[in-house]
mmCIF file of C-alpha atoms in Angstrom:
data_model
loop_
_atom_site.group_PDB
_atom_site.id
_atom_site.type_symbol
_atom_site.label_atom_id
_atom_site.label_comp_id
_atom_site.label_asym_id
_atom_site.label_seq_id
_atom_site.Cartn_x
_atom_site.Cartn_y
_atom_site.Cartn_z
ATOM 1 C CA SER A 1245 9.419 -55.483 -10.679
ATOM 2 C CA ASP A 1246 12.214 -53.721 -12.519
ATOM 3 C CA PRO A 1247 13.068 -50.484 -10.703
ATOM 4 C CA LEU A 1248 15.351 -49.170 -13.458
ATOM 5 C CA ARG A 1249 12.722 -49.770 -16.135
ATOM 6 C CA SER A 1250 10.165 -48.028 -13.902
ATOM 7 C CA PHE A 1251 12.491 -45.048 -13.427
ATOM 8 C CA PHE A 1252 13.082 -44.602 -17.160
ATOM 9 C CA ALA A 1253 9.348 -45.108 -17.845
ATOM 10 C CA THR A 1254 8.713 -41.827 -16.024
ATOM 11 C CA TYR A 1255 10.235 -40.209 -19.144
ATOM 12 C CA PRO A 1256 7.962 -41.684 -21.855
ATOM 13 C CA SER A 1257 9.535 -39.737 -24.732
ATOM 14 C CA PHE A 1258 12.909 -41.351 -23.932
ATOM 15 C CA ILE A 1259 13.484 -44.850 -25.329
ATOM 16 C CA TYR A 1260 15.275 -46.869 -22.637
ATOM 17 C CA ASN A 1261 17.758 -49.537 -23.724
ATOM 18 C CA ALA A 1262 17.714 -52.103 -20.898
ATOM 19 C CA SER A 1263 20.734 -53.940 -22.319
ATOM 20 C CA ALA A 1264 22.976 -50.859 -21.984
ATOM 21 C CA ALA A 1265 24.761 -49.895 -18.781
ATOM 22 C CA PRO A 1266 22.290 -48.122 -16.472
ATOM 23 C CA THR A 1267 24.618 -45.160 -15.975
ATOM 24 C CA SER A 1268 25.117 -44.814 -19.740
ATOM 25 C CA GLU A 1269 21.367 -44.688 -20.140
ATOM 26 C CA PHE A 1270 21.091 -42.048 -17.423
ATOM 27 C CA TYR A 1271 23.684 -39.866 -19.158
ATOM 28 C CA ARG A 1272 21.881 -40.433 -22.468
ATOM 29 C CA LEU A 1273 18.640 -39.351 -20.771
ATOM 30 C CA CYS A 1274 20.359 -36.148 -19.614
ATOM 31 C CA SER A 1275 21.584 -35.456 -23.159
ATOM 32 C CA PHE A 1276 18.140 -36.236 -24.569
ATOM 33 C CA PHE A 1277 16.578 -33.559 -22.355
ATOM 34 C CA GLY A 1278 19.541 -31.176 -22.571
ATOM 35 C CA TRP A 1279 20.224 -31.292 -18.837
ATOM 36 C CA SER A 1280 23.677 -30.191 -17.749
ATOM 37 C CA ARG A 1281 25.372 -30.535 -14.362
ATOM 38 C CA GLY A 1282 23.708 -28.327 -11.793
ATOM 39 C CA ASP A 1283 20.377 -28.337 -13.653
ATOM 40 C CA ALA A 1284 17.569 -28.885 -11.109
ATOM 41 C CA ASN A 1285 15.814 -31.393 -13.395
ATOM 42 C CA ARG A 1286 19.021 -33.405 -13.708
ATOM 43 C CA GLU A 1287 19.616 -33.338 -9.942
ATOM 44 C CA ASP A 1288 16.066 -34.558 -9.254
ATOM 45 C CA ALA A 1289 16.375 -37.263 -11.898
ATOM 46 C CA TYR A 1290 19.759 -38.335 -10.508
ATOM 47 C CA LYS A 1291 18.338 -38.771 -6.992
ATOM 48 C CA SER A 1292 15.537 -40.933 -8.387
ATOM 49 C CA PHE A 1293 17.982 -42.845 -10.594
ATOM 50 C CA ARG A 1294 20.237 -43.672 -7.626
ATOM 51 C CA ILE A 1295 17.255 -44.982 -5.674
ATOM 52 C CA ALA A 1296 16.204 -47.094 -8.682
ATOM 53 C CA LEU A 1297 19.755 -48.436 -9.030
ATOM 54 C CA THR A 1298 19.807 -49.483 -5.379
ATOM 55 C CA LYS A 1299 16.356 -51.054 -5.627
ATOM 56 C CA GLN A 1300 17.468 -52.886 -8.789
ATOM 57 C CA PHE A 1301 20.404 -54.411 -6.903
ATOM 58 C CA ASN A 1302 18.036 -55.460 -4.112
ATOM 59 C CA THR A 1303 15.616 -56.979 -6.634
ATOM 60 C CA VAL A 1304 18.327 -59.006 -8.373
ATOM 61 C CA TYR A 1305 20.441 -60.097 -5.397
ATOM 62 C CA GLY A 1306 18.260 -59.565 -2.338
ATOM 63 C CA THR A 1307 18.952 -57.598 0.813
ATOM 64 C CA ASP A 1308 19.848 -60.303 3.327
ATOM 65 C CA ALA A 1309 23.586 -60.384 4.012
ATOM 66 C CA GLU A 1310 23.113 -63.872 5.506
ATOM 67 C CA SER A 1311 21.438 -65.397 2.431
ATOM 68 C CA LEU A 1312 23.569 -68.114 0.839
ATOM 69 C CA GLU A 1313 21.487 -67.867 -2.348
ATOM 70 C CA SER A 1314 22.265 -64.143 -2.692
ATOM 71 C CA TRP A 1315 25.997 -64.709 -2.228
ATOM 72 C CA GLN A 1316 25.900 -67.603 -4.703
ATOM 73 C CA LEU A 1317 24.239 -65.351 -7.290
ATOM 74 C CA LEU A 1318 27.034 -62.823 -6.784
ATOM 75 C CA CYS A 1319 29.695 -65.541 -7.064
ATOM 76 C CA ALA A 1320 28.171 -66.790 -10.316
ATOM 77 C CA LYS A 1321 27.989 -63.244 -11.717
ATOM 78 C CA VAL A 1322 31.700 -62.617 -11.017
ATOM 79 C CA GLY A 1323 32.623 -65.917 -12.654
ATOM 80 C CA ALA A 1324 33.407 -68.081 -9.623
ATOM 81 C CA HIS A 1325 33.463 -71.714 -10.703
ATOM 82 C CA PRO A 1326 32.347 -73.822 -9.054
ATOM 83 C CA VAL A 1327 30.054 -71.650 -6.983
ATOM 84 C CA PRO A 1328 30.663 -72.532 -3.308
ATOM 85 C CA ASN A 1329 27.980 -74.107 -1.153
ATOM 86 C CA SER A 1330 28.973 -72.236 1.996
ATOM 87 C CA LEU A 1331 28.257 -68.670 3.001
ATOM 88 C CA LYS A 1332 31.797 -68.274 4.356
ATOM 89 C CA LYS A 1333 33.453 -69.325 1.081
ATOM 90 C CA CYS A 1334 31.103 -67.168 -1.005
ATOM 91 C CA ARG A 1335 31.852 -64.174 1.212
ATOM 92 C CA GLU A 1336 35.604 -64.781 0.871
ATOM 93 C CA ILE A 1337 35.369 -64.859 -2.920
ATOM 94 C CA ILE A 1338 33.268 -61.703 -3.151
ATOM 95 C CA THR A 1339 35.240 -59.808 -0.499
ATOM 96 C CA ASN A 1340 38.461 -60.547 -2.375
ATOM 97 C CA THR A 1341 37.009 -59.698 -5.792
ATOM 98 C CA HIS A 1342 36.988 -56.062 -6.865
ATOM 99 C CA VAL A 1343 34.055 -55.467 -9.221
ATOM 100 C CA ASN A 1344 31.833 -52.523 -9.995
ATOM 101 C CA LEU A 1345 28.394 -52.905 -8.403
ATOM 102 C CA VAL A 1346 26.652 -51.023 -11.218
ATOM 103 C CA ASP A 1347 28.036 -53.635 -13.621
ATOM 104 C CA LEU A 1348 26.491 -56.331 -11.404
ATOM 105 C CA VAL A 1349 22.957 -55.016 -11.985
ATOM 106 C CA GLN A 1350 23.280 -54.770 -15.762
ATOM 107 C CA PRO A 1351 21.479 -57.793 -17.207
ATOM 108 C CA GLY A 1352 23.914 -59.890 -19.205
ATOM 109 C CA GLY A 1353 26.561 -57.263 -18.617
ATOM 110 C CA VAL A 1354 30.216 -58.150 -18.436
ATOM 111 C CA VAL A 1355 31.674 -57.797 -14.969
ATOM 112 C CA THR A 1356 35.318 -56.755 -15.066
ATOM 113 C CA LYS A 1357 37.466 -57.873 -12.145
ATOM 114 C CA PHE A 1358 40.099 -55.429 -10.909
ATOM 115 C CA ALA A 1359 43.318 -56.307 -9.108
ATOM 116 C CA THR A 1360 42.977 -53.528 -6.537
ATOM 117 C CA VAL A 1361 40.422 -51.161 -5.050
ATOM 118 C CA ASP A 1362 42.455 -48.326 -6.628
ATOM 119 C CA GLU A 1363 41.921 -49.796 -10.120
ATOM 120 C CA LEU A 1364 38.227 -50.318 -9.362
ATOM 121 C CA SER A 1365 38.007 -46.723 -8.134
ATOM 122 C CA ALA A 1366 39.655 -45.336 -11.279
ATOM 123 C CA TYR A 1367 37.282 -47.336 -13.512
ATOM 124 C CA SER A 1368 34.180 -46.468 -11.474
ATOM 125 C CA ARG A 1369 34.993 -42.773 -11.449
ATOM 126 C CA SER A 1370 35.886 -42.572 -15.146
ATOM 127 C CA GLU A 1371 32.681 -44.400 -16.124
ATOM 128 C CA GLY A 1372 30.489 -42.572 -13.592
ATOM 129 C CA LYS A 1373 29.459 -45.947 -12.161
ATOM 130 C CA ILE A 1374 29.248 -45.173 -8.471
ATOM 131 C CA PHE A 1375 26.660 -46.590 -6.098
ATOM 132 C CA PRO A 1376 25.497 -44.232 -3.365
ATOM 133 C CA LYS A 1377 27.480 -45.072 -0.216
ATOM 134 C CA GLU A 1378 24.649 -43.983 2.049
ATOM 135 C CA ASP A 1379 21.252 -44.975 0.736
ATOM 136 C CA ALA A 1380 18.111 -45.515 2.758
ATOM 137 C CA TYR A 1381 17.106 -48.303 0.371
ATOM 138 C CA ALA A 1382 20.371 -50.243 0.568
ATOM 139 C CA GLY A 1383 19.884 -53.620 2.190
ATOM 140 C CA GLY A 1384 22.427 -55.381 4.378
ATOM 141 C CA LEU A 1385 23.926 -57.261 1.431
ATOM 142 C CA LEU A 1386 24.599 -54.130 -0.614
ATOM 143 C CA LYS A 1387 25.965 -52.257 2.411
ATOM 144 C CA GLU A 1388 28.404 -55.106 2.994
ATOM 145 C CA LEU A 1389 29.659 -54.892 -0.606
ATOM 146 C CA LEU A 1390 30.121 -51.135 -0.908
ATOM 147 C CA ARG A 1391 33.698 -49.909 -1.156
ATOM 148 C CA HIS A 1392 35.149 -46.426 -0.685
ATOM 149 C CA ILE A 1393 35.327 -45.628 -4.401
ATOM 150 C CA LEU A 1394 35.994 -41.933 -3.924
ATOM 151 C CA SER A 1395 38.571 -42.611 -1.168
ATOM 152 C CA PRO A 1396 39.972 -46.087 -1.926
ATOM 153 C CA GLU A 1397 42.675 -45.720 0.716
ATOM 154 C CA LEU A 1398 39.929 -46.320 3.317
ATOM 155 C CA ASP A 1399 39.554 -49.911 2.034
ATOM 156 C CA ARG A 1400 43.222 -50.812 2.416
#
C-alpha cells in the first residue's frame, strides 16, 4: 500500500512523480488544477493529502513507538552509522537529530540534518513541509517525533 500514490491517483489527469518531494507534488497538483489558497477544492485536497502523508509515514516506519526495527529504520535514514541495536540509543540519536519528517517519507530522498529546531522550522516553513501536529492517523512513533515547527521555542 502506498497512501501517497493512492491520494494522487484520485486525480487521474495529473501525472504523479513519486520520486519528487510529496509537498512539491501537492503544490504542482494545485497549479495543474488552478487551485489557489482558500479554494474549497484545494482545502479538501489538502486535508486528504495530509492524511495520506501521515499514512505514508506509518506505512514506511510503523506506528509502534516501542519498535526497535522502526527506530533503526529512522536511524538508517538519517545516516546513523552504525545503526544501534538498542531502542534507547536509537531514540537518543533521533531525538537529538533535527530532520524534516516529510523528507523522511520521500523514497530515496535526501534528509538534511539541521543544527537546531529553529533551523528546521525555517526550512520546513519555507518549503511547506509541515506534518500535521494533530492527526487522527498519527501513530505513537510519529507523535513522538513531531516538533513544534510553527512555534519552535516550545521545543527548547
